[in-house]
Amino acid sequence: MNRKEPRFTHFSWNKREEIINNEPTTTNAQEGYNHSIALSVGRRATIWSLLDQFKREEALSVKKLSEAKTTPKHKIRTRVKSRKQEKIKELVEDYDGEGPSDF
């Protein structure tokens, strides 16, 4: 079968290594952070308002970290997500079918 070369190689979008290494497979956290900064600062922010926002973000991060150290983490949603990630990881590790070069 003659197939056209893909625009992006399988290696560029394959998430196998991220799954096996328990790394994030999306950029949702970064996108969420960028969106929150954009909403809180506004479109025509000055450098000073941006710096003030970074200071507020830093204070909030310090507060969240200190709370995380003292508060036990018992979230069902986190456990469910963790179980799903473990199942996906097992599937990926056990898969011994065709590799990207075989497509």
PDB file of C-alpha atoms in Angstrom:
ATOM      1  CA  MET A   1       0.000   0.000   0.000  1.00  0.00           C
ATOM      2  CA  ASN A   2       1.423   3.395  -0.978  1.00  0.00           C
ATOM      3  CA  ARG A   3       0.763   5.903   1.741  1.00  0.00           C
ATOM      4  CA  LYS A   4       1.707   9.539   1.749  1.00  0.00           C
ATOM      5  CA  GLU A   5       4.256  10.531   4.385  1.00  0.00           C
ATOM      6  CA  PRO A   6       2.475  12.005   7.430  1.00  0.00           C
ATOM      7  CA  ARG A   7       2.845  15.717   8.050  1.00  0.00           C
ATOM      8  CA  PHE A   8       4.099  14.991  11.563  1.00  0.00           C
ATOM      9  CA  THR A   9       6.149  11.912  12.387  1.00  0.00           C
ATOM     10  CA  HIS A  10       4.727   9.362  14.791  1.00  0.00           C
ATOM     11  CA  PHE A  11       7.546  10.156  17.172  1.00  0.00           C
ATOM     12  CA  SER A  12       6.438  13.798  17.455  1.00  0.00           C
ATOM     13  CA  TRP A  13       2.942  12.989  18.705  1.00  0.00           C
ATOM     14  CA  ASN A  14       3.461   9.610  20.350  1.00  0.00           C
ATOM     15  CA  LYS A  15       2.992   9.782  24.141  1.00  0.00           C
ATOM     16  CA  ARG A  16       4.382   6.347  25.009  1.00  0.00           C
ATOM     17  CA  GLU A  17       7.488   7.594  26.841  1.00  0.00           C
ATOM     18  CA  GLU A  18       5.503  10.173  28.827  1.00  0.00           C
ATOM     19  CA  ILE A  19       3.039   7.503  29.938  1.00  0.00           C
ATOM     20  CA  ILE A  20       5.751   5.048  30.974  1.00  0.00           C
ATOM     21  CA  ASN A  21       7.664   7.778  32.872  1.00  0.00           C
ATOM     22  CA  ASN A  22       4.478   9.056  34.599  1.00  0.00           C
ATOM     23  CA  GLU A  23       4.870  12.477  32.989  1.00  0.00           C
ATOM     24  CA  PRO A  24       1.974  14.725  31.959  1.00  0.00           C
ATOM     25  CA  THR A  25       0.702  13.979  28.468  1.00  0.00           C
ATOM     26  CA  THR A  26      -1.041  17.313  27.950  1.00  0.00           C
ATOM     27  CA  THR A  27      -0.260  20.980  28.455  1.00  0.00           C
ATOM     28  CA  ASN A  28      -3.516  21.626  30.320  1.00  0.00           C
ATOM     29  CA  ALA A  29      -1.744  22.942  33.432  1.00  0.00           C
ATOM     30  CA  GLN A  30       0.305  25.460  31.439  1.00  0.00           C
ATOM     31  CA  GLU A  31      -2.701  26.519  29.372  1.00  0.00           C
ATOM     32  CA  GLY A  32      -4.749  27.013  32.528  1.00  0.00           C
ATOM     33  CA  TYR A  33      -2.032  29.116  34.122  1.00  0.00           C
ATOM     34  CA  ASN A  34      -1.629  31.291  31.020  1.00  0.00           C
ATOM     35  CA  HIS A  35      -5.378  31.751  30.806  1.00  0.00           C
ATOM     36  CA  SER A  36      -5.673  32.764  34.477  1.00  0.00           C
ATOM     37  CA  ILE A  37      -2.854  35.306  34.116  1.00  0.00           C
ATOM     38  CA  ALA A  38      -4.423  36.743  30.962  1.00  0.00           C
ATOM     39  CA  LEU A  39      -7.801  37.107  32.691  1.00  0.00           C
ATOM     40  CA  SER A  40      -6.415  38.672  35.853  1.00  0.00           C
ATOM     41  CA  VAL A  41      -4.048  41.139  34.182  1.00  0.00           C
ATOM     42  CA  GLY A  42      -6.109  42.225  31.191  1.00  0.00           C
ATOM     43  CA  ARG A  43      -5.265  43.018  27.601  1.00  0.00           C
ATOM     44  CA  ARG A  44      -3.397  46.299  28.042  1.00  0.00           C
ATOM     45  CA  ALA A  45      -1.461  45.601  31.174  1.00  0.00           C
ATOM     46  CA  THR A  46       1.581  47.555  32.145  1.00  0.00           C
ATOM     47  CA  ILE A  47       4.740  45.860  33.289  1.00  0.00           C
ATOM     48  CA  TRP A  48       3.936  47.014  36.833  1.00  0.00           C
ATOM     49  CA  SER A  49       0.496  45.418  36.876  1.00  0.00           C
ATOM     50  CA  LEU A  50       2.012  42.234  35.501  1.00  0.00           C
ATOM     51  CA  LEU A  51       4.656  42.234  38.246  1.00  0.00           C
ATOM     52  CA  ASP A  52       1.949  42.805  40.875  1.00  0.00           C
ATOM     53  CA  GLN A  53       0.037  39.829  39.494  1.00  0.00           C
ATOM     54  CA  PHE A  54       3.152  37.659  39.651  1.00  0.00           C
ATOM     55  CA  LYS A  55       3.582  38.661  43.300  1.00  0.00           C
ATOM     56  CA  ARG A  56      -0.025  37.663  44.039  1.00  0.00           C
ATOM     57  CA  GLU A  57       0.504  34.364  42.217  1.00  0.00           C
ATOM     58  CA  GLU A  58       3.656  33.696  44.232  1.00  0.00           C
ATOM     59  CA  ALA A  59       1.851  34.398  47.514  1.00  0.00           C
ATOM     60  CA  LEU A  60      -0.984  32.077  46.479  1.00  0.00           C
ATOM     61  CA  SER A  61       1.496  29.340  45.541  1.00  0.00           C
ATOM     62  CA  VAL A  62       3.270  29.621  48.893  1.00  0.00           C
ATOM     63  CA  LYS A  63      -0.085  29.393  50.673  1.00  0.00           C
ATOM     64  CA  LYS A  64      -1.139  26.327  48.646  1.00  0.00           C
ATOM     65  CA  LEU A  65       2.183  24.602  49.298  1.00  0.00           C
ATOM     66  CA  SER A  66       1.978  25.160  53.045  1.00  0.00           C
ATOM     67  CA  GLU A  67      -1.629  23.885  53.062  1.00  0.00           C
ATOM     68  CA  ALA A  68      -0.613  20.840  51.034  1.00  0.00           C
ATOM     69  CA  LYS A  69       2.063  19.974  53.596  1.00  0.00           C
ATOM     70  CA  THR A  70      -0.410  20.020  56.491  1.00  0.00           C
ATOM     71  CA  THR A  71      -3.589  18.713  54.847  1.00  0.00           C
ATOM     72  CA  PRO A  72      -3.994  15.022  53.995  1.00  0.00           C
ATOM     73  CA  LYS A  73      -4.805  14.421  50.367  1.00  0.00           C
ATOM     74  CA  HIS A  74      -7.913  12.253  50.121  1.00  0.00           C
ATOM     75  CA  LYS A  75      -9.569  13.150  46.877  1.00  0.00           C
ATOM     76  CA  ILE A  76     -11.604  10.460  45.159  1.00  0.00           C
ATOM     77  CA  ARG A  77     -11.220  12.171  41.810  1.00  0.00           C
ATOM     78  CA  THR A  78      -7.445  12.066  42.114  1.00  0.00           C
ATOM     79  CA  ARG A  79      -7.537   8.357  42.975  1.00  0.00           C
ATOM     80  CA  VAL A  80      -9.811   7.604  40.016  1.00  0.00           C
ATOM     81  CA  LYS A  81      -7.555   9.561  37.679  1.00  0.00           C
ATOM     82  CA  SER A  82      -4.523   7.800  39.105  1.00  0.00           C
ATOM     83  CA  ARG A  83      -6.122   4.382  38.536  1.00  0.00           C
ATOM     84  CA  LYS A  84      -6.921   5.290  34.947  1.00  0.00           C
ATOM     85  CA  GLN A  85      -3.351   6.444  34.351  1.00  0.00           C
ATOM     86  CA  GLU A  86      -2.021   3.186  35.816  1.00  0.00           C
ATOM     87  CA  LYS A  87      -4.288   1.140  33.530  1.00  0.00           C
ATOM     88  CA  ILE A  88      -3.127   3.114  30.496  1.00  0.00           C
ATOM     89  CA  LYS A  89       0.487   2.663  31.563  1.00  0.00           C
ATOM     90  CA  GLU A  90       0.001  -1.112  31.900  1.00  0.00           C
ATOM     91  CA  LEU A  91      -1.562  -1.283  28.440  1.00  0.00           C
ATOM     92  CA  VAL A  92       1.276   0.695  26.890  1.00  0.00           C
ATOM     93  CA  GLU A  93       3.967  -1.350  28.621  1.00  0.00           C
ATOM     94  CA  ASP A  94       2.344  -4.654  27.653  1.00  0.00           C
ATOM     95  CA  TYR A  95       1.727  -3.688  24.044  1.00  0.00           C
ATOM     96  CA  ASP A  96       4.122  -5.421  21.703  1.00  0.00           C
ATOM     97  CA  GLY A  97       2.416  -4.810  18.399  1.00  0.00           C
ATOM     98  CA  GLU A  98       3.606  -2.749  15.508  1.00  0.00           C
ATOM     99  CA  GLY A  99       5.875   0.136  16.255  1.00  0.00           C
ATOM    100  CA  PRO A 100       5.567   3.560  14.620  1.00  0.00           C
ATOM    101  CA  SER A 101       8.031   2.550  11.921  1.00  0.00           C
ATOM    102  CA  ASP A 102       5.669  -0.243  10.851  1.00  0.00           C
ATOM    103  CA  PHE A 103       2.821   2.079   9.897  1.00  0.00           C
TER     104      PHE A 103
END
